[in-house]
XYZ file of C-alpha atoms in Angstrom:
522
model
C 75.059 48.123 65.118
C 74.604 46.954 61.651
C 72.034 43.752 60.882
C 74.057 40.756 61.155
C 72.334 37.454 60.054
C 74.671 34.896 59.713
C 74.063 31.519 58.288
C 76.383 28.309 58.770
C 75.833 24.928 56.944
C 76.211 21.683 57.750
C 77.364 19.821 55.057
C 76.966 16.467 56.568
C 73.232 16.967 57.022
C 72.477 18.051 53.351
C 70.665 15.101 51.375
C 61.483 29.628 32.213
C 59.150 26.365 29.400
C 57.862 28.589 27.498
C 55.413 27.752 24.928
C 57.400 26.485 21.932
C 60.732 26.361 23.505
C 63.669 25.523 21.868
C 64.788 21.653 21.116
C 67.597 20.679 19.637
C 68.699 21.059 15.963
C 67.995 17.939 13.910
C 71.706 17.827 13.283
C 71.897 17.205 17.194
C 69.002 15.035 17.484
C 70.931 12.372 15.201
C 74.021 12.818 16.817
C 72.175 12.025 20.024
C 70.806 9.193 18.390
C 73.732 7.826 17.143
C 75.110 8.256 20.563
C 73.079 5.734 21.901
C 74.951 2.515 21.345
C 78.093 3.719 22.666
C 76.355 4.932 25.739
C 74.785 2.085 26.047
C 77.652 0.250 25.882
C 78.820 1.697 29.402
C 75.810 -0.171 31.130
C 74.434 0.002 34.468
C 76.230 2.829 37.103
C 79.440 2.650 35.951
C 81.227 3.657 32.933
C 84.338 2.701 31.206
C 86.402 5.064 33.880
C 85.252 3.265 36.393
C 82.932 4.915 39.354
C 78.781 5.611 39.664
C 77.808 7.950 36.207
C 74.579 9.675 35.536
C 73.440 9.441 32.292
C 71.180 12.096 32.393
C 68.662 12.383 29.305
C 67.340 15.911 29.144
C 64.757 17.545 26.746
C 66.115 20.770 27.341
C 69.812 20.433 27.012
C 71.460 23.397 27.539
C 72.142 25.974 24.106
C 74.125 27.810 25.932
C 77.123 27.106 28.422
C 77.692 30.492 29.424
C 75.637 31.025 32.504
C 75.085 35.199 31.531
C 74.044 33.985 28.096
C 72.065 31.103 29.458
C 69.845 33.120 32.067
C 67.678 31.715 34.554
C 65.395 29.391 32.562
C 65.442 25.779 33.348
C 68.620 24.893 31.228
C 70.273 26.566 35.166
C 69.382 22.873 35.931
C 72.081 21.265 34.157
C 74.185 24.296 34.317
C 74.373 24.177 38.249
C 76.407 20.655 37.757
C 79.699 23.327 36.468
C 78.511 26.488 38.214
C 78.025 27.114 41.566
C 76.564 30.330 43.367
C 76.617 32.300 46.451
C 73.884 30.732 47.663
C 71.546 27.745 46.712
C 67.678 27.195 47.793
C 66.942 24.208 50.539
C 64.003 21.894 50.397
C 61.662 24.967 52.652
C 63.056 27.310 49.592
C 65.034 29.274 51.497
C 68.412 30.665 50.804
C 71.419 28.577 52.343
C 75.194 28.934 51.981
C 76.553 27.770 48.741
C 80.050 29.852 47.776
C 79.364 32.154 50.468
C 79.509 30.283 53.989
C 77.797 33.529 55.675
C 76.341 36.870 54.580
C 74.752 40.369 56.333
C 73.262 43.032 55.824
C 73.628 47.115 57.160
C 71.365 48.505 59.442
C 68.925 50.040 56.458
C 68.910 46.982 54.288
C 70.944 48.706 51.585
C 74.022 46.877 51.656
C 75.285 43.451 51.812
C 78.180 41.462 52.012
C 79.299 38.351 51.589
C 81.923 36.426 52.545
C 83.050 33.444 50.260
C 84.642 30.558 51.525
C 88.508 30.440 51.993
C 90.450 27.886 50.167
C 87.787 27.582 46.820
C 88.948 27.647 43.684
C 87.295 27.418 39.982
C 88.244 24.154 37.807
C 91.277 26.263 35.728
C 92.981 27.460 39.151
C 91.745 30.659 39.356
C 90.825 31.613 43.241
C 87.253 31.468 43.884
C 87.142 35.369 46.402
C 85.263 38.683 46.021
C 86.998 39.952 42.877
C 85.065 36.768 41.112
C 82.078 37.901 42.510
C 82.426 41.531 41.922
C 83.042 40.635 37.760
C 80.251 37.885 37.339
C 77.909 40.572 38.648
C 79.065 42.955 36.780
C 79.532 40.776 33.412
C 75.627 39.785 33.925
C 74.475 43.622 34.155
C 76.970 44.322 31.505
C 77.624 42.194 28.892
C 76.104 42.915 25.486
C 73.887 39.464 25.519
C 73.363 38.981 28.777
C 69.768 37.826 30.009
C 70.543 38.502 33.304
C 71.266 42.004 33.409
C 66.718 42.408 34.344
C 67.213 40.457 37.356
C 70.246 42.717 39.522
C 68.560 46.187 38.959
C 68.796 46.241 42.746
C 72.666 45.889 42.134
C 74.416 49.485 42.285
C 77.686 48.635 42.808
C 80.197 45.782 44.249
C 83.253 46.252 45.952
C 85.413 42.779 46.768
C 87.587 42.714 49.745
C 89.616 39.714 49.842
C 86.885 36.974 50.174
C 84.248 39.195 50.865
C 81.910 40.680 48.501
C 79.724 43.650 49.201
C 76.973 44.706 47.327
C 75.656 48.699 47.712
C 71.905 48.483 46.666
C 69.761 50.626 44.640
C 67.061 50.345 47.419
C 66.472 48.232 50.646
C 66.426 44.670 49.479
C 66.282 41.886 51.637
C 65.458 39.496 48.588
C 69.202 39.796 47.432
C 70.376 35.995 48.895
C 67.143 34.366 47.277
C 68.258 36.243 44.128
C 71.647 35.530 43.764
C 71.358 31.241 44.038
C 71.722 29.345 41.101
C 69.003 30.394 38.747
C 70.478 34.242 38.202
C 74.420 34.216 39.512
C 75.915 31.119 38.540
C 79.540 32.295 39.249
C 82.483 31.730 36.300
C 86.264 31.886 36.788
C 87.138 35.671 35.719
C 89.936 34.476 33.729
C 87.911 31.985 31.373
C 84.928 34.482 31.291
C 87.241 37.256 29.997
C 86.487 35.571 26.929
C 82.937 34.666 27.015
C 82.132 33.141 23.371
C 85.447 30.790 24.165
C 83.277 29.947 27.736
C 80.431 28.523 26.100
C 82.287 26.172 24.506
C 84.867 25.275 27.860
C 82.902 26.275 30.892
C 84.659 26.634 33.353
C 83.195 27.095 37.240
C 83.767 26.209 40.705
C 80.616 23.689 40.987
C 80.397 20.335 41.690
C 81.370 18.228 38.342
C 83.897 19.478 35.356
C 83.646 19.041 31.921
C 85.768 16.997 30.360
C 83.613 16.899 26.499
C 81.227 19.085 25.134
C 79.226 18.450 21.984
C 77.243 21.509 21.563
C 73.168 20.868 21.412
C 74.303 17.225 22.059
C 76.441 15.799 24.634
C 78.588 16.921 27.519
C 80.623 14.741 29.746
C 81.498 15.620 32.969
C 83.815 14.128 36.052
C 83.504 14.537 40.151
C 85.364 17.971 40.921
C 87.768 17.299 43.891
C 87.594 20.980 44.402
C 83.799 21.479 45.122
C 83.687 23.247 48.394
C 80.876 19.913 49.439
C 82.559 17.452 47.496
C 82.817 14.547 49.944
C 78.545 14.987 49.984
C 78.689 14.594 45.598
C 78.589 10.709 45.324
C 78.550 10.659 41.341
C 81.598 10.021 39.882
C 80.785 11.008 36.203
C 77.773 12.619 34.363
C 77.163 11.708 30.636
C 74.235 14.491 29.644
C 72.475 13.814 26.475
C 70.157 15.616 24.117
C 66.337 13.358 24.274
C 66.027 12.618 20.873
C 62.375 11.972 21.584
C 60.121 11.559 24.359
C 58.913 8.128 23.015
C 62.542 6.967 23.206
C 63.505 7.758 26.830
C 61.497 5.750 28.518
C 63.021 2.666 26.451
C 66.290 3.838 27.000
C 65.759 3.930 30.762
C 64.658 0.596 30.822
C 67.295 -0.883 28.563
C 69.954 1.119 30.864
C 70.921 3.801 28.022
C 70.195 6.224 30.503
C 69.706 6.200 34.789
C 67.800 9.848 35.124
C 65.385 11.842 32.739
C 63.392 14.631 32.831
C 59.846 13.057 31.518
C 56.708 14.444 29.395
C 53.606 13.824 31.356
C 52.650 11.422 28.341
C 55.461 9.201 28.935
C 54.652 8.638 32.707
C 52.468 5.805 32.607
C 54.824 3.911 30.056
C 57.707 4.907 32.651
C 55.524 3.432 35.374
C 54.756 0.035 33.860
C 58.207 -0.285 33.018
C 58.770 -0.504 36.256
C 60.907 2.572 36.530
C 60.589 5.437 39.555
C 58.406 8.151 38.249
C 58.506 11.172 40.548
C 58.214 15.137 40.314
C 59.850 17.573 42.186
C 58.519 21.065 43.594
C 58.703 23.637 41.394
C 57.375 27.083 40.541
C 56.161 26.420 36.705
C 53.136 28.571 35.651
C 51.373 29.039 32.343
C 49.243 31.944 31.809
C 47.523 33.620 28.851
C 48.573 37.033 28.143
C 46.803 40.357 27.465
C 46.996 43.573 26.499
C 45.173 46.164 28.540
C 46.236 48.678 26.468
C 44.613 47.698 23.434
C 40.899 46.672 22.456
C 39.241 44.476 23.638
C 40.951 44.250 26.824
C 41.117 47.953 28.073
C 37.449 47.133 29.512
C 37.429 45.221 32.254
C 34.774 43.183 32.086
C 35.978 41.886 28.791
C 38.834 40.795 30.466
C 36.450 39.290 33.456
C 34.504 37.454 30.738
C 37.844 35.820 29.555
C 38.427 34.634 33.095
C 35.443 33.014 34.092
C 36.258 31.530 29.989
C 39.239 29.158 31.447
C 37.905 26.172 32.651
C 42.050 25.030 34.131
C 40.976 21.476 34.694
C 40.995 20.918 30.982
C 44.583 21.917 30.538
C 45.815 19.287 33.591
C 43.598 16.520 32.000
C 44.627 17.104 28.581
C 48.199 18.832 28.483
C 49.526 16.837 31.905
C 48.080 13.790 31.914
C 46.211 14.463 35.453
C 49.948 15.100 36.814
C 49.624 19.356 36.590
C 47.655 20.930 38.770
C 45.224 23.843 37.938
C 46.426 26.910 39.097
C 45.183 30.611 39.278
C 48.706 32.595 41.074
C 52.427 31.839 39.649
C 53.226 29.920 43.288
C 52.127 26.870 43.934
C 49.843 25.749 47.083
C 52.385 25.462 50.525
C 54.826 27.763 49.327
C 55.002 30.953 51.705
C 53.815 33.472 48.371
C 50.775 31.776 48.011
C 47.857 33.480 48.475
C 45.105 31.517 49.834
C 42.565 34.453 49.792
C 43.507 34.834 46.382
C 42.581 31.207 45.357
C 39.509 30.197 42.987
C 38.901 34.123 42.490
C 37.292 33.896 39.308
C 35.812 30.333 39.049
C 34.759 29.209 35.681
C 31.260 30.253 34.319
C 30.926 30.568 31.043
C 27.013 31.602 31.661
C 28.661 34.379 33.449
C 30.811 35.438 30.985
C 28.936 35.651 28.001
C 26.885 37.927 30.584
C 30.102 40.119 31.219
C 30.366 40.538 27.598
C 27.047 41.409 26.953
C 26.740 44.308 29.086
C 29.900 45.223 27.752
C 28.149 45.422 24.375
C 29.756 42.551 23.050
C 27.159 40.028 20.698
C 28.234 36.312 20.118
C 31.113 36.576 17.409
C 32.104 40.051 17.614
C 35.235 39.612 19.438
C 37.614 38.666 16.878
C 41.361 37.907 18.173
C 44.822 36.463 16.738
C 45.880 34.417 19.144
C 49.795 34.694 18.735
C 52.349 32.218 19.581
C 56.592 30.872 18.354
C 55.255 27.256 17.502
C 52.168 24.902 17.615
C 51.063 24.800 21.198
C 47.672 22.685 22.334
C 47.357 24.977 24.883
C 46.226 27.406 22.223
C 43.939 24.992 20.927
C 42.082 24.508 24.279
C 41.925 28.344 24.862
C 40.283 28.950 21.467
C 37.602 25.880 22.255
C 37.005 27.199 25.475
C 36.471 31.300 23.996
C 34.429 29.605 21.253
C 31.807 28.490 23.923
C 31.496 32.097 25.089
C 31.108 34.039 21.600
C 34.964 34.800 20.989
C 36.460 33.902 17.664
C 40.041 32.963 18.524
C 42.746 32.490 14.902
C 45.635 31.122 15.835
C 48.655 32.696 14.430
C 52.453 31.130 14.913
C 55.212 33.496 14.596
C 58.743 32.666 14.731
C 59.962 35.481 15.748
C 57.330 35.972 18.476
C 59.834 36.936 21.082
C 60.127 40.079 19.387
C 56.651 41.500 19.336
C 56.067 40.148 23.035
C 59.099 41.861 24.795
C 58.171 44.734 22.986
C 54.481 44.330 24.275
C 53.258 44.623 20.564
C 50.748 42.047 20.777
C 47.892 41.810 22.019
C 46.556 38.411 22.837
C 49.008 35.335 23.415
C 50.185 33.005 25.466
C 53.581 32.051 28.186
C 54.984 29.719 30.653
C 57.813 30.339 33.362
C 59.396 28.295 35.257
C 59.393 31.027 38.248
C 62.512 32.751 40.514
C 63.795 31.409 43.856
C 63.399 35.043 45.061
C 59.740 35.564 45.293
C 59.592 39.267 44.701
C 61.418 38.605 41.267
C 58.279 36.210 40.241
C 55.685 38.664 40.939
C 57.726 41.508 39.706
C 58.442 40.014 36.391
C 54.445 39.464 35.752
C 53.098 42.376 37.262
C 55.877 45.082 37.521
C 55.427 48.026 34.994
C 58.269 47.036 33.724
C 57.947 42.982 33.812
C 59.205 40.953 31.046
C 55.844 38.793 31.344
C 53.739 41.899 31.724
C 52.325 42.253 28.158
C 50.791 45.422 29.266
C 53.512 47.737 30.158
C 54.165 49.897 31.759
C 50.265 49.190 33.073
C 50.714 47.560 36.950
C 47.793 47.003 39.273
C 46.953 49.299 42.155
C 48.918 48.968 44.911
C 51.467 46.462 43.916
C 54.651 49.162 43.625
C 53.699 49.565 47.063
C 52.938 45.778 48.434
C 56.620 44.794 46.687
C 58.396 47.788 48.100
C 56.837 46.643 51.918
C 58.475 43.086 50.830
C 61.862 44.076 49.516
C 62.040 45.860 53.632
C 61.072 43.344 55.217
C 64.181 40.831 55.698
C 63.725 36.969 55.307
C 63.477 35.951 58.885
C 60.992 38.646 60.231
C 58.038 37.052 61.772
C 56.160 39.043 59.464
C 57.550 38.249 56.313
C 54.732 35.369 54.586
C 52.021 37.650 55.547
C 54.093 40.955 53.601
C 55.142 38.476 51.188
C 51.485 37.396 50.338
C 49.656 40.912 50.616
C 51.781 42.001 47.148
C 50.850 38.482 45.915
C 47.160 39.526 46.354
C 47.919 43.063 45.008
C 49.864 41.439 41.645
C 46.558 38.914 41.137
C 44.352 42.299 40.612
C 46.095 42.475 37.146
C 44.200 42.181 34.174
C 47.176 41.212 32.058
C 47.767 37.535 32.910
C 45.030 34.891 33.123
C 46.780 32.057 34.985
C 45.668 28.669 34.002
C 47.710 25.419 34.832
C 50.912 24.967 36.305
C 52.659 21.244 34.416
C 54.720 19.237 36.508
C 58.789 18.684 36.993
C 58.258 15.196 36.258
C 61.016 12.408 35.878
C 62.233 8.969 36.117
C 64.921 7.283 37.383
C 65.838 3.398 37.446
C 66.013 1.932 40.869
C 69.853 1.816 41.715
C 69.734 6.043 41.792
C 68.971 6.870 45.118
C 65.989 9.655 45.911
C 66.867 13.111 44.751
C 66.635 16.431 47.409
C 63.339 18.304 47.326
C 64.587 21.314 46.665
C 61.805 23.392 45.023
C 62.824 24.338 41.036
C 66.124 22.615 41.633
C 67.820 19.579 40.967
C 70.374 18.665 43.359
C 72.739 15.817 43.315
C 74.058 16.567 47.240
C 73.988 13.518 49.013
C 72.736 10.963 46.020
C 73.880 7.881 45.541
C 74.233 4.855 42.215
C 73.700 1.679 43.157
C 77.188 0.117 42.176
C 79.379 3.211 42.166
C 81.588 5.044 44.990
């Protein structure tokens, strides 16, 4: 008998920033500023069209609306207004049904069948079925400009049969339901996606909202999708999404009613609270790190790597960059999350005296090591790293390379910085950071001893198996033996909203509008 894991949903009960991340172009900023008076004229929660209006100011307005091109960075939260996925994440970080009402693995664990809800359609009228799932997976794997192909290496082929989509896997992998959520497989209408460039300008999905107007890089206006599978739990009638012109203007915009929801820079949190706004954070997987290339000197000496580890004061990053709203971290998961490994906590405490001794043992006098820290744009993290390493005798020169991504992902750099928003699949997070081909592993093809075997064991373990937490934490522990990364701090998913907007579900790293109401709206 095949092992059947069936998930049924009770809808009535449900309530990648990288350093120097892309911002809206100058023209977009000017246009956004010009839009402010027009939006403020709407006033309160109701727009000229009537109903409950969400007015969202975003500092990471999508550069692309084709989910295959946009990738799995922070912009997926906005794209989730338009697109739905096979699964989604609940408040415990578990995969629950979205477009798929259930799924099942075969006994071996190398094949999984998703059963799509009946009667669904995309906003262009095309059916949501197994063929749409197959088209979405294959497009993500094969489209030339796909940012997702590396996330789908466990999927060999997809077979569609009516409402069913069966994925034959390249290995036993019980992570697939976690993987194919809003970050990695937002499903577009196959007919619309036949012209990816057009889809990028006029997105067509089966999510909770439909795009009525899109000004690239600046503004999107959306209306509620009556055909969304969970439409009865969507109480927002209209969304006005704009690119926030500047962090310092967001609080005033919220206070005056230009916006009623915004992601918030930590530097503005105090002002937002004093203005009487509701300032809150949502759980997430944000983690910043210092990237080292152990294939190059001086990091080919483990003593130097350990010296750098002990030279880093994580609390300084939190105090200066997040104004106390973040957390120091030495792993890519937050405390309390199933993948977080308590046994690895604070394995390399801040100890500059020990750092200097390790450097001396490796034969380095103060000032001997001179390194270029290459980053894509000005970043205060770099200055903190520079200062802390100077205290142990390492001279760091900060160099800005606007084409930084090319040498970073080619693994040509020696020393850099990176920050990630994490992934819904813990294994995907681990392999991205520590795997031999991981995009965030600057030391490719290096991987820590035992990591490959530990990850394979996680893939073989069903998500609901009693042993799963222990097996997963063992893989985290193996990954953290890597000499290629030094984690520093976790920035908060910080937001501010007007009092009229009800609380959002606390789904890790996601923004979920299910059940959310706006005072004065429907």
